[in-house]
Coordinates of C-alpha atoms and ligand atoms in Angstrom, one line a residue:
X1 CA -37.7 -1.5 -4.9
X2 CA -38.2 -1.0 -8.5
X3 CA -35.2 -0.2 -10.5
X4 CA -36.7 2.5 -12.6
X5 CA -37.1 4.4 -9.0
X6 CA -33.2 4.6 -9.2
X7 CA -32.8 5.3 -12.7
X8 CA -36.0 8.1 -12.3
X9 CA -33.5 9.9 -9.4
X10 CA -30.3 9.2 -11.4
X11 CA -31.4 10.7 -14.6
X12 CA -32.6 14.1 -12.7
X13 CA -28.9 13.8 -10.5
X14 CA -27.4 14.2 -14.2
X15 CA -29.0 17.3 -15.5
X16 CA -28.2 19.2 -12.7
X17 CA -25.6 21.3 -11.8
X18 CA -26.4 22.5 -8.6
X19 CA -24.8 20.6 -5.4
X20 CA -27.4 21.7 -2.8
X21 CA -29.9 20.0 -5.5
X22 CA -27.9 17.4 -6.1
X23 CA -28.3 16.7 -2.1
X24 CA -31.9 17.1 -2.0
X25 CA -32.4 14.5 -4.7
X26 CA -30.3 11.9 -3.2
X27 CA -31.8 12.7 0.6
X28 CA -35.3 11.5 -1.7
X29 CA -33.5 8.4 -2.6
X30 CA -32.4 7.2 0.2
X31 CA -35.6 7.9 2.2
X32 CA -37.6 5.6 -0.6
X33 CA -35.2 2.8 -0.4
X34 CA -35.8 -0.2 2.4
X35 CA -33.2 0.1 4.7
X36 CA -31.0 -3.2 3.3
X37 CA -30.8 -1.6 0.2
X38 CA -29.3 1.6 1.6
X39 CA -25.8 0.3 0.8
X40 CA -26.7 -1.2 -2.5
X41 CA -28.1 1.7 -3.9
X42 CA -25.0 3.7 -2.6
X43 CA -22.8 1.5 -4.3
X44 CA -24.6 1.6 -7.4
X45 CA -24.7 5.7 -7.2
X46 CA -21.0 5.6 -7.1
X47 CA -20.8 3.0 -10.3
X48 CA -19.8 0.2 -8.8
X49 CA -20.8 -3.1 -6.2
X50 CA -18.5 -2.7 -3.4
X51 CA -16.3 0.0 -2.1
X52 CA -13.4 0.7 -4.1
X53 CA -10.5 -1.0 -2.5
X54 CA -12.3 -4.3 -2.8
X55 CA -11.1 -4.0 -6.7
X56 CA -14.5 -5.5 -7.7
X57 CA -14.4 -5.0 -11.7
X58 CA -17.6 -5.7 -13.9
X59 CA -15.0 -5.9 -16.5
X60 CA -17.0 -5.9 -19.6
X61 CA -16.1 -4.1 -22.7
X62 CA -17.5 -2.3 -25.1
X63 CA -17.6 -4.8 -28.1
X64 CA -19.3 -7.5 -25.4
X65 CA -21.7 -4.9 -23.9
X66 CA -23.0 -4.0 -27.4
X67 CA -23.5 -7.9 -28.2
X68 CA -25.7 -8.4 -25.4
X69 CA -27.8 -4.9 -26.5
X70 CA -28.0 -6.2 -29.8
X71 CA -29.3 -9.8 -28.8
X72 CA -31.9 -8.2 -26.4
X73 CA -32.9 -5.7 -28.6
X74 CA -32.9 -8.1 -31.5
X75 CA -31.0 -5.3 -34.0
X76 CA -28.0 -6.0 -35.8
X77 CA -24.6 -5.8 -34.4
X78 CA -23.4 -3.6 -36.9
X79 CA -26.5 -1.1 -36.4
X80 CA -25.7 -1.4 -32.6
X81 CA -22.0 -0.4 -32.9
X82 CA -23.1 2.5 -35.5
X83 CA -25.5 3.8 -32.8
X84 CA -22.7 4.0 -30.2
X85 CA -20.3 5.7 -32.7
X86 CA -23.8 8.3 -33.7
X87 CA -24.2 9.4 -30.2
X88 CA -20.9 8.6 -28.3
X89 CA -22.0 6.6 -25.6
X90 CA -22.6 3.4 -24.7
X91 CA -25.6 4.0 -22.1
X92 CA -27.6 6.4 -25.2
X93 CA -27.0 3.7 -27.4
X94 CA -28.5 1.4 -25.4
X95 CA -31.7 3.7 -24.4
X96 CA -31.7 4.1 -28.3
X97 CA -31.4 0.0 -29.3
X98 CA -34.4 -1.1 -26.9
X99 CA -36.5 1.1 -27.3
X100 CA -36.2 0.4 -31.1
X101 CA -36.8 -3.3 -29.8
X102 CA -38.2 -5.7 -32.7
X103 CA -40.1 -7.9 -30.7
X104 CA -42.9 -6.5 -29.1
X105 CA -42.8 -5.0 -25.3
X106 CA -45.8 -7.7 -23.6
X107 CA -44.3 -9.8 -20.5
X108 CA -41.6 -8.4 -18.9
X109 CA -41.0 -8.8 -15.2
X110 CA -40.5 -4.9 -13.5
X111 CA -36.7 -4.8 -12.7
X112 CA -35.7 -4.6 -9.6
X113 CA -32.8 -3.1 -7.9
X114 CA -32.0 -6.2 -6.0
X115 CA -32.4 -8.3 -9.4
X116 CA -30.1 -5.6 -11.1
X117 CA -27.6 -5.7 -8.1
X118 CA -26.8 -9.3 -7.6
X119 CA -27.2 -9.9 -11.2
X120 CA -24.6 -7.8 -11.9
X121 CA -22.4 -9.3 -8.9
X122 CA -22.6 -12.4 -10.4
X123 CA -21.1 -10.9 -13.7
X124 CA -18.5 -9.9 -11.8
X125 CA -17.6 -13.3 -10.2
X126 CA -17.4 -14.8 -13.5
X127 CA -13.8 -14.7 -14.0
X128 CA -11.5 -16.8 -17.0
X129 CA -12.3 -19.2 -19.9
X130 CA -16.0 -19.4 -21.1
X131 CA -16.9 -16.5 -18.8
X132 CA -17.7 -14.2 -21.4
X133 CA -20.4 -16.3 -23.2
X134 CA -22.0 -15.9 -19.1
X135 CA -21.3 -12.4 -19.0
X136 CA -23.5 -11.6 -21.9
X137 CA -26.3 -14.0 -21.0
X138 CA -26.6 -12.0 -17.7
X139 CA -26.5 -9.0 -19.0
X140 CA -29.2 -9.7 -21.8
X141 CA -31.3 -11.5 -18.8
X142 CA -31.7 -7.5 -17.2
X143 CA -31.5 -5.8 -20.6
X144 CA -35.0 -8.1 -22.1
X145 CA -36.3 -6.8 -19.0
X146 CA -35.3 -3.3 -19.2
X147 CA -37.1 -0.5 -20.1
X148 CA -35.0 1.6 -22.5
X149 CA -33.9 4.3 -20.0
X150 CA -33.0 1.0 -17.5
X151 CA -30.7 -0.3 -20.5
X152 CA -29.0 3.1 -20.3
X153 CA -28.2 3.0 -17.1
X154 CA -27.4 -0.9 -16.9
X155 CA -24.7 -0.5 -19.7
X156 CA -23.6 2.6 -18.4
X157 CA -22.4 0.5 -14.8
X158 CA -21.1 -3.0 -16.8
X159 CA -18.6 -0.9 -18.5
X160 CA -17.4 1.5 -15.6
X161 CA -19.1 4.6 -17.3
X162 CA -22.0 5.3 -14.5
X163 CA -20.4 9.0 -13.4
X164 CA -23.3 10.7 -12.1
X165 CA -20.3 13.4 -10.4
X166 CA -21.3 13.2 -6.5
X167 CA -18.5 13.9 -4.6
X168 CA -18.2 11.2 -1.3
X169 CA -19.3 14.2 1.0
X170 CA -22.0 14.7 -0.4
X171 CA -23.8 11.5 -0.3
X172 CA -22.6 11.7 3.8
X173 CA -24.5 14.5 3.5
X174 CA -27.6 13.7 2.8
X175 CA -27.0 10.3 4.6
X176 CA -27.1 12.6 8.0
X177 CA -30.3 14.7 6.4
X178 CA -31.9 11.1 5.7
X179 CA -31.3 9.4 8.4
X180 CA -29.7 11.1 11.0
X181 CA -31.7 14.2 12.2
X182 CA -29.6 16.9 9.7
X183 CA -26.0 17.9 8.9
X184 CA -24.8 18.3 12.2
X185 CA -24.6 14.7 12.6
X186 CA -22.2 14.4 9.6
X187 CA -18.9 15.2 11.5
X188 CA -19.9 11.4 13.2
X189 CA -20.6 9.8 9.7
X190 CA -17.6 11.3 8.0
X191 CA -14.9 9.5 11.0
X192 CA -16.3 6.6 10.2
X193 CA -15.8 7.0 6.7
X194 CA -12.5 8.1 6.8
X195 CA -11.7 4.7 9.0
X196 CA -13.1 2.1 6.7
X197 CA -13.0 4.2 3.4
X198 CA -16.5 2.2 2.6
X199 CA -19.2 4.2 2.3
X200 CA -21.9 1.3 2.2
X201 CA -20.7 0.0 5.3
X202 CA -21.3 3.6 6.9
X203 CA -24.5 3.8 5.4
X204 CA -25.9 0.3 6.2
X205 CA -24.8 1.3 10.3
X206 CA -26.7 4.0 10.0
X207 CA -30.0 2.8 9.2
X208 CA -29.5 -0.6 10.6
X209 CA -28.3 0.7 14.2
X210 CA -28.8 4.6 14.2
X211 CA -25.9 7.0 15.0
X212 CA -24.1 5.0 18.2
X213 CA -24.0 2.1 15.5
X214 CA -21.9 4.2 13.3
X215 CA -19.5 5.8 16.8
X216 CA -19.0 2.4 17.3
X217 CA -17.3 1.5 13.9
X218 CA -13.3 0.8 14.0
X219 CA -10.5 0.8 11.8
X220 CA -9.8 -3.0 10.7
X221 CA -7.0 -4.6 9.3
X222 CA -6.7 -5.2 5.7
X223 CA -9.8 -2.0 5.2
X224 CA -7.7 1.0 4.1
X225 CA -7.9 4.1 6.3
X226 CA -8.4 7.2 4.3
X227 CA -5.0 8.8 4.5
X228 CA -3.8 12.5 6.2
X229 CA -2.9 15.3 4.3
X230 CA 0.0 18.2 4.6
X231 CA -0.7 21.6 3.7
X232 CA 1.9 24.1 2.0
X233 CA 3.9 26.4 3.9
X234 CA 6.1 28.8 2.2
X235 CA 9.1 28.9 4.9
X236 CA 11.1 27.5 7.9
X237 CA 9.8 30.0 9.9
X238 CA 6.0 29.7 8.7
X239 CA 5.7 25.7 9.7
X240 CA 7.5 25.9 13.5
X241 CA 5.2 28.9 13.7
X242 CA 2.2 26.3 12.6
X243 CA 3.8 24.1 15.6
X244 CA 3.6 26.3 17.9
X245 CA 8.0 26.3 18.0
X246 CA 8.9 22.9 18.0
X247 CA 8.5 20.2 15.3
X248 CA 9.4 17.3 14.1
X249 CA 11.2 17.2 10.0
X250 CA 11.0 14.4 7.9
X251 CA 13.0 13.9 4.9
X252 CA 9.9 14.4 2.3
X253 CA 10.7 11.5 -0.2
X254 CA 9.5 11.7 -4.0
X255 CA 8.0 8.1 -4.5
X256 CA 4.2 6.9 -4.4
X257 CA 2.6 6.6 -1.2
X258 CA 2.1 2.9 0.2
X259 CA -0.8 1.9 3.1
X260 CA 0.3 -1.7 4.4
X261 CA -2.2 -4.3 6.1
X262 CA -0.1 -7.4 7.2
X263 CA -1.5 -10.3 9.4
X264 CA 1.4 -12.7 9.7
X265 CA 2.6 -13.7 6.2
X266 CA -0.5 -12.2 5.1
X267 CA -0.2 -8.5 3.1
X268 CA -2.4 -6.4 1.7
X269 CA -1.1 -2.7 -0.3
X270 CA -3.2 0.2 -1.0
X271 CA -2.1 3.3 -2.7
X272 CA -2.6 6.8 -1.8
X273 CA -6.2 6.3 -3.5
X274 CA -6.9 3.6 -1.6
X275 CA -6.3 1.0 -5.0
X276 CA -5.0 -2.4 -4.0
X277 CA -1.8 -2.3 -5.2
X278 CA 0.0 -5.0 -3.6
X279 CA 1.0 -7.0 -6.9
X280 CA 3.2 -3.6 -7.8
X281 CA 5.2 -4.8 -5.0
X282 CA 6.2 -7.9 -4.2
X283 CA 9.3 -6.8 -3.0
X284 CA 8.2 -4.5 -0.4
X285 CA 5.5 -7.4 0.7
X286 CA 8.7 -9.5 1.5
X287 CA 10.1 -6.5 3.2
X288 CA 7.6 -5.9 5.7
X289 CA 6.8 -10.2 6.3
X290 CA 11.1 -10.2 7.1
X291 CA 11.4 -6.8 8.8
X292 CA 8.7 -6.5 11.0
X293 CA 8.7 -8.0 14.0
X294 CA 4.9 -8.1 15.0
X295 CA 2.5 -10.2 13.6
X296 CA -0.6 -7.6 12.9
X297 CA 0.5 -3.6 11.7
X298 CA -0.7 -0.7 9.4
X299 CA 2.1 1.3 8.8
X300 CA 2.4 4.1 5.7
X301 CA 5.5 4.3 3.8
X302 CA 6.8 5.8 0.6
X303 CA 8.4 3.1 -1.7
X304 CA 11.4 5.3 -4.0
X305 CA 13.2 3.6 -6.5
X306 CA 16.8 3.7 -6.2
X307 CA 19.9 3.1 -7.6
X308 CA 21.0 -0.3 -6.4
X309 CA 24.5 0.3 -6.6
X310 CA 24.7 3.3 -4.8
X311 CA 21.7 3.4 -2.5
X312 CA 21.0 6.7 -3.6
X313 CA 17.2 7.9 -4.3
X314 CA 15.9 8.2 -7.9
X315 CA 13.3 10.6 -9.1
X316 CA 10.0 9.5 -9.1
X317 CA 9.5 9.0 -12.7
X318 CA 11.6 5.7 -12.4
X319 CA 8.8 4.5 -9.7
X320 CA 6.4 4.8 -12.6
X321 CA 8.1 1.5 -14.3
X322 CA 6.7 -0.6 -11.0
X323 CA 2.8 -0.1 -12.1
X324 CA 2.5 -3.1 -14.1
X325 CA -0.4 -5.8 -14.4
X326 CA 2.8 -8.1 -16.4
X327 CA 6.5 -8.5 -16.0
X328 CA 6.6 -7.5 -12.1
X329 CA 9.5 -9.9 -11.8
X330 CA 11.7 -8.0 -13.9
X331 CA 10.5 -4.4 -13.1
X332 CA 11.5 -5.4 -9.6
X333 CA 14.9 -6.3 -10.1
X334 CA 15.0 -3.2 -13.2
X335 CA 13.8 -0.8 -10.9
X336 CA 14.0 -1.8 -7.0
X337 CA 13.1 0.3 -4.6
X338 CA 13.6 1.6 -1.3
X339 CA 10.2 1.3 1.8
X340 CA 10.7 4.0 4.2
X341 CA 8.1 3.6 6.7
X342 CA 7.1 7.6 7.7
X343 CA 3.7 6.5 10.3
X344 CA 2.4 3.4 12.2
X345 CA -1.4 3.2 12.5
X346 CA -2.1 -0.1 14.3
X347 CA 0.1 -2.6 16.1
X348 CA -1.3 -6.3 17.1
X349 CA -4.6 -4.9 18.6
X350 CA -3.6 -1.8 19.4
X351 CA -4.9 1.2 17.7
X352 CA -2.1 4.2 17.5
X353 CA -4.1 7.0 15.2
X354 CA -5.3 8.7 18.0
X355 CA -2.1 8.8 19.8
X356 CA 1.0 11.8 19.7
X357 CA 3.0 11.8 17.0
X358 CA 5.8 11.6 19.3
X359 CA 4.6 8.0 20.8
X360 CA 3.6 6.8 17.2
X361 CA 6.8 7.1 16.1
X362 CA 8.5 6.1 19.2
X363 CA 6.3 2.4 18.1
X364 CA 7.4 2.7 14.7
X365 CA 10.9 3.0 15.8
X366 CA 10.4 -0.3 17.8
X367 CA 9.0 -1.5 14.5
X368 CA 11.8 -3.1 13.0
X369 CA 13.4 -6.6 13.4
X370 CA 17.0 -4.7 13.6
X371 CA 16.1 -1.8 14.2
X372 CA 17.8 1.0 16.2
X373 CA 16.6 4.4 16.7
X374 CA 16.1 6.5 13.6
X375 CA 15.7 10.2 14.7
X376 CA 18.9 12.1 15.8
X377 CA 19.2 13.3 12.3
X378 CA 22.4 12.3 11.3
X379 CA 22.6 9.2 9.0
X380 CA 18.7 8.9 9.1
X381 CA 16.2 5.6 9.9
X382 CA 16.7 2.4 11.1
X383 CA 16.4 -0.6 8.5
X384 CA 15.4 -3.6 7.7
X385 CA 15.0 -6.3 5.3
X386 CA 17.8 -8.5 3.5
X387 CA 20.9 -6.6 4.6
X388 CA 19.9 -3.7 2.1
X389 CA 17.7 -0.8 3.2
X390 CA 14.6 -2.4 1.8
X391 CA 12.4 -1.3 5.0
X392 CA 13.5 1.7 6.8
X393 CA 12.0 4.3 9.2
X394 CA 12.0 8.0 7.6
X395 CA 15.3 9.6 8.5
X396 CA 13.4 12.4 11.6
X397 CA 15.3 15.2 13.5
X398 CA 13.2 17.6 16.1
X399 CA 13.7 21.4 15.5
X400 CA 12.7 24.3 17.3
X401 CA 14.7 26.8 15.1
X402 CA 14.2 28.1 11.3
X403 CA 18.1 27.8 10.6
X404 CA 17.9 23.7 12.2
X405 CA 15.4 23.0 9.8
X406 CA 17.0 25.3 7.0
X407 CA 20.1 23.2 6.6
X408 CA 18.4 19.7 7.3
X409 CA 16.1 20.6 4.4
X410 CA 19.1 21.3 2.3
X411 CA 20.6 18.4 3.0
X412 CA 17.6 16.0 2.2
X413 CA 17.2 17.9 -1.0
X414 CA 21.0 17.0 -1.9
X415 CA 20.2 13.6 -0.9
X416 CA 17.3 13.6 -3.7
X417 CA 14.2 14.1 -1.5
X418 CA 11.8 17.0 -2.6
X419 CA 12.0 18.4 0.8
X420 CA 10.4 17.9 4.3
X421 CA 7.6 17.0 5.4
X422 CA 7.5 19.1 9.1
X423 CA 5.1 17.2 11.9
X424 CA 3.1 18.6 15.0
X425 CA 4.5 16.3 18.0
X426 CA 1.5 16.5 19.3
X427 CA -1.1 15.4 16.4
X428 CA -3.3 12.4 16.2
X429 CA -3.2 10.5 13.0
X430 CA -5.8 12.8 11.1
X431 CA -7.4 10.4 9.3
X432 CA -8.9 11.9 6.3
X433 CA -8.1 15.2 6.8
X434 CA -5.7 17.7 5.3
X435 CA -4.4 20.2 8.0
X436 CA -1.3 21.9 9.5
X437 CA -0.7 19.0 11.5
X438 CA 1.6 18.1 8.3
X439 CA 3.0 20.7 6.5
X440 CA 5.3 20.1 3.4
X441 CA 8.3 22.6 2.6
X442 CA 9.4 22.0 -0.7
X443 CA 12.1 24.5 -2.3
X444 CA 12.0 27.8 -1.4
X445 CA 9.5 30.4 -3.3
X446 CA 11.8 32.8 -5.6
X447 CA 10.0 34.9 -8.0
X448 CA 9.6 32.4 -10.4
X449 CA 7.5 29.1 -9.1
X450 CA 9.9 26.9 -8.2
X451 CA 7.0 24.7 -7.0
X452 CA 5.0 22.6 -9.2
X453 CA 0.8 22.3 -8.7
X454 CA -1.2 19.6 -9.2
X455 CA -4.4 20.6 -11.1
X456 CA -7.4 18.7 -12.5
X457 CA -8.0 17.9 -16.3
X458 CA -11.8 19.2 -16.8
X459 CA -12.0 20.8 -20.5
X460 CA -9.9 20.4 -23.7
X461 CA -9.5 22.4 -26.8
X462 CA -9.4 20.3 -30.5
X463 CA -6.1 20.2 -31.8
X464 CA -4.6 22.4 -34.8
X465 CA -2.0 21.6 -37.5
X466 CA 0.2 18.5 -36.1
X467 CA -2.0 17.8 -33.3
X468 CA -5.1 17.6 -35.2
X469 CA -7.9 14.6 -34.4
X470 CA -6.2 15.2 -30.8
X471 CA -6.2 17.6 -28.3
X472 CA -4.3 20.7 -28.3
X473 CA -4.8 22.1 -24.6
X474 CA -6.1 21.0 -21.6
X475 CA -8.4 23.2 -19.5
X476 CA -7.3 22.9 -15.9
X477 CA -8.9 23.5 -12.2
X478 CA -7.6 24.1 -9.2
X479 CA -10.4 22.7 -6.3
X480 CA -12.2 24.2 -3.2
X481 CA -12.7 22.3 -0.3
X482 CA -15.0 24.8 0.9
X483 CA -17.3 24.0 -1.7
X484 CA -16.2 20.8 -3.7
X485 CA -15.9 23.3 -7.4
X486 CA -13.5 23.3 -9.3
X487 CA -12.0 26.3 -10.7
X488 CA -10.2 27.2 -13.7
X489 CA -6.6 28.1 -13.4
X490 CA -5.0 27.6 -16.7
X491 CA -4.9 26.1 -20.2
X492 CA -2.1 24.3 -21.1
X493 CA -0.5 23.4 -24.4
X494 CA 3.2 22.7 -24.1
X495 CA 5.2 20.2 -22.3
X496 CA 3.7 17.4 -24.4
X497 CA 5.3 14.9 -26.5
X498 CA 3.5 13.4 -29.0
X499 CA 3.2 10.3 -27.1
X500 CA 1.9 12.1 -24.3
X501 CA -0.6 13.3 -26.7
X502 CA -2.3 10.2 -27.4
X503 CA -2.2 9.0 -24.2
X504 CA -4.5 11.7 -22.9
X505 CA -6.8 10.8 -25.9
X506 CA -7.5 7.2 -24.4
X507 CA -6.8 8.4 -20.9
X508 CA -9.6 11.3 -20.7
X509 CA -12.2 9.9 -23.2
X510 CA -14.2 8.1 -20.3
X511 CA -14.5 11.2 -18.7
X512 CA -15.8 12.9 -21.4
X513 CA -19.2 14.7 -21.1
X514 CA -21.7 16.6 -23.3
X515 CA -21.4 20.4 -20.8
X516 CA -19.5 21.5 -18.3
X517 CA -19.8 19.0 -15.0
X518 CA -21.9 20.4 -12.4
X519 CA -18.7 20.6 -9.9
X520 CA -16.6 22.8 -12.7
X521 CA -16.9 26.9 -12.5
X522 CA -15.6 28.4 -15.7
X523 CA -15.5 31.3 -17.7
X524 CA -14.1 29.6 -21.0
X525 CA -16.0 27.5 -23.2
X526 CA -14.1 24.6 -23.7
X527 CA -14.5 22.1 -26.5
X528 CA -14.9 19.0 -24.6
X529 CA -15.8 19.1 -21.1
X530 CA -14.8 16.1 -18.6
X531 CA -15.2 15.0 -15.5
X532 CA -12.5 16.1 -13.1
X533 CA -10.8 13.0 -12.8
X534 CA -7.3 13.4 -13.9
X535 CA -4.8 15.3 -12.4
X536 CA -1.9 16.8 -13.8
X537 CA 1.7 18.5 -12.6
X538 CA 2.3 21.7 -14.2
X539 CA 4.9 24.2 -13.5
X540 CA 4.8 27.7 -14.2
X541 CA 6.6 30.9 -14.4
X542 CA 4.2 32.7 -12.3
X543 CA 1.2 33.6 -10.6
X544 CA -1.2 36.9 -12.5
X545 CA -4.5 38.0 -12.1
X546 CA -6.8 37.1 -15.3
X547 CA -10.3 38.3 -16.0
X548 CA -10.4 34.8 -17.7
X549 CA -9.9 32.2 -15.2
X550 CA -11.9 31.3 -12.2
X551 CA -9.2 30.8 -9.2
X552 CA -10.1 33.1 -6.7
X553 CA -12.8 35.0 -8.6
X554 CA -13.3 38.5 -6.7
X555 CA -10.8 37.8 -3.6
X556 CA -8.0 40.0 -4.8
X557 CA -9.2 42.2 -7.0
X558 CA -12.9 42.2 -8.8
X559 CA -13.8 40.6 -11.9
X560 CA -10.4 38.9 -11.8
X561 CA -9.5 35.2 -10.8
X562 CA -5.7 33.9 -10.4
X563 CA -3.9 31.9 -13.5
X564 CA -0.9 30.9 -14.1
X565 CA 1.4 32.3 -16.8
X566 CA 3.0 30.2 -19.0
X567 CA 2.4 26.8 -17.7
X568 CA 4.5 24.4 -18.8
X569 CA 3.0 19.9 -18.3
X570 CA 5.6 18.1 -16.6
X571 CA 3.7 14.7 -15.6
X572 CA 0.3 13.4 -14.9
X573 CA -0.2 12.2 -11.1
X574 CA -2.3 9.1 -11.5
X575 CA -1.3 8.3 -7.7
X576 CA -3.7 12.1 -7.0
X577 CA -7.5 12.0 -6.3
X578 CA -8.8 15.3 -8.1
X579 CA -9.6 16.8 -4.4
X580 CA -5.8 16.1 -3.7
X581 CA -5.7 18.2 -6.2
X582 CA -3.9 22.0 -5.7
X583 CA -6.6 24.2 -3.9
X584 CA -7.5 27.6 -4.3
X585 CA -6.4 28.8 -1.1
X586 CA -3.0 27.5 -1.6
X587 CA -2.9 29.6 -5.0
X588 CA -4.2 32.6 -3.4
X589 CA -1.0 32.0 -0.9
X590 CA 1.4 31.7 -3.2
X591 CA 0.1 34.9 -5.1
X592 CA 0.9 36.3 -2.0
X593 CA 3.8 35.4 -1.3
X594 CA 5.2 35.5 -4.9
X595 CA 3.9 39.6 -4.2
X596 CA 6.1 39.6 -1.1
X597 CA 9.0 37.9 -3.0
X598 CA 9.0 40.5 -6.0
X599 CA 9.1 43.0 -3.6
X600 CA 11.4 42.5 -2.1
X601 CA 13.7 42.0 -4.9
X602 CA 12.2 45.3 -6.7
X603 CA 13.6 46.9 -3.0
X604 CA 16.9 45.4 -2.7
X605 CA 17.3 45.9 -7.0
X606 CA 16.6 49.9 -5.8
Ligands
AMP701 P1 2.4 16.2 -1.8 O1 1.9 14.9 -2.9 O2 3.2 17.2 -2.2 O3 0.6 16.3 -1.9 O4 3.1 15.2 -0.3 C1 2.1 14.4 0.6 C2 3.0 13.2 0.1 O5 4.1 13.4 0.1 C3 2.1 12.3 0.7 O6 1.2 11.4 0.6 C4 3.4 11.4 1.0 O7 3.6 10.4 -0.3 C5 4.9 11.8 0.4 N1 5.5 11.4 1.5 C6 7.0 11.5 1.5 N2 7.6 11.6 2.6 C7 6.7 11.9 3.8 C8 7.0 11.5 5.3 N3 8.2 11.7 5.7 N4 5.5 12.7 5.5 C9 4.3 11.7 4.8 N5 4.8 11.9 3.7 C10 5.7 11.6 2.8

């Protein structure tokens, strides 16, 4: 398959801001792709070579990519660097440099998708000393034969900057239309994707064996499952209503979610975003190897920073010190953790996800080497691992009245938790789904918003005064699952330290775009736009109607959306992906609840 076919479609994809058109383009591309390349084309479209959880990185720094570009174009490195600075985009610099190639354009071999993919695979595989020169040679090998517009995508890809802004769900739609007779088959594909987190695998199975092959896909050890997510409720009563009168109430710990896969003493840990974070948690690895009595398990839990002397839970921020490549051992001693398991997905050949909650909880409670029952409430879960509480089962009670839940929530908060997770006793583990089988109950809503929101950075405004040269304010958006779009809800300019401002600049630059992203809906014109990737947490005093923002536009009042009043930045949520942000629906219910509370306060005051 000619690489130029892929490049032509990518170019059109970048130019469109309509989701239906994006889907049609991908369908067209899939239909012109030979079977054995469909998975490769899926990965290339996502700017990767393999599913994200495998952590295959091309590892090419800008400098190295520019050197390759200089060699292939015959231009001076300085000149190529100057093009990069002027264009602000390495892909465009490549296009310009290659179109001014010094040597003639005769005798070039046409690039194929196969050649590009396998060459990039070699680039990714090169590690250690001397690998840089070899990487450059491989990249030059491609660039020498590349048309300028092909070179653009090759350089974007090797530097990790190829972002076409396609959501996973759009790719599933396109696969269903191209190979499975229409969108009706999408659920089957989505299920397989949720169990494997690998769109390439789903695509390949579909073209090789049809829908039956996709239906036969099972979860497997060391391949992460897309996590089950929770909705939010306002009160214990509402939680109970959602659960038909009886539920499990678990402590909601404020740490990092870990999905742990274990086979004997081989362990892998995946984050909520399915990155391999095993290296951050050698202590969690030890704890499950020594603390879990079965050979093969997949469990989920929350790692929380603790005070070693008092065994008290510490805030989420403390845990962030554990996110590092170097000095892990030292960080482990300085910031010890407790691991609290809250679900089990697989044990010794038995798939548990389709079992009801209570059944899974029973299995979970039997997992630990010296574990006893974790339910009943009084002192929480069982524990194992080196005598301390390194690995435990999260404390839980069964409740059927609001008072019991509220008392338990009070206890949880007093012990340093965020609140409670309320779970439906009969629900299976719904991989990749957010729903009311799990709901989170955080502190009560007052007329002032006590709760935080997680919002996506979609744009920014240049700073003034002390903030010149950095971003002065960020444009934040909520997420709508219905149409896979981000709707703006506030501009935030307070709560940042100087260090935060510098950090934002570097963190956001890779996602910078020339124009508004196709999945962003905004009435405001930002100075700079970003691909929706970075999630930040904010607090605010209340939610108000606003003609400036598009969140829930027209749904409460014509020509008005909802906005946050006095938003303040609190922290970056790099454990969340853009699609995990607070949703438009959640903001609408928060707004309605706030109205109710305000009314009560007024009535009470009169
Ligand atoms: P949130 O991040 O506010 O959407 O809340 C969901 C997150 O709470 C999950 O992804 C877990 O990381 C965390 N969590 C803490 N305790 C529990 C628990 N007992 N059950 C499930 N998730 C929990």
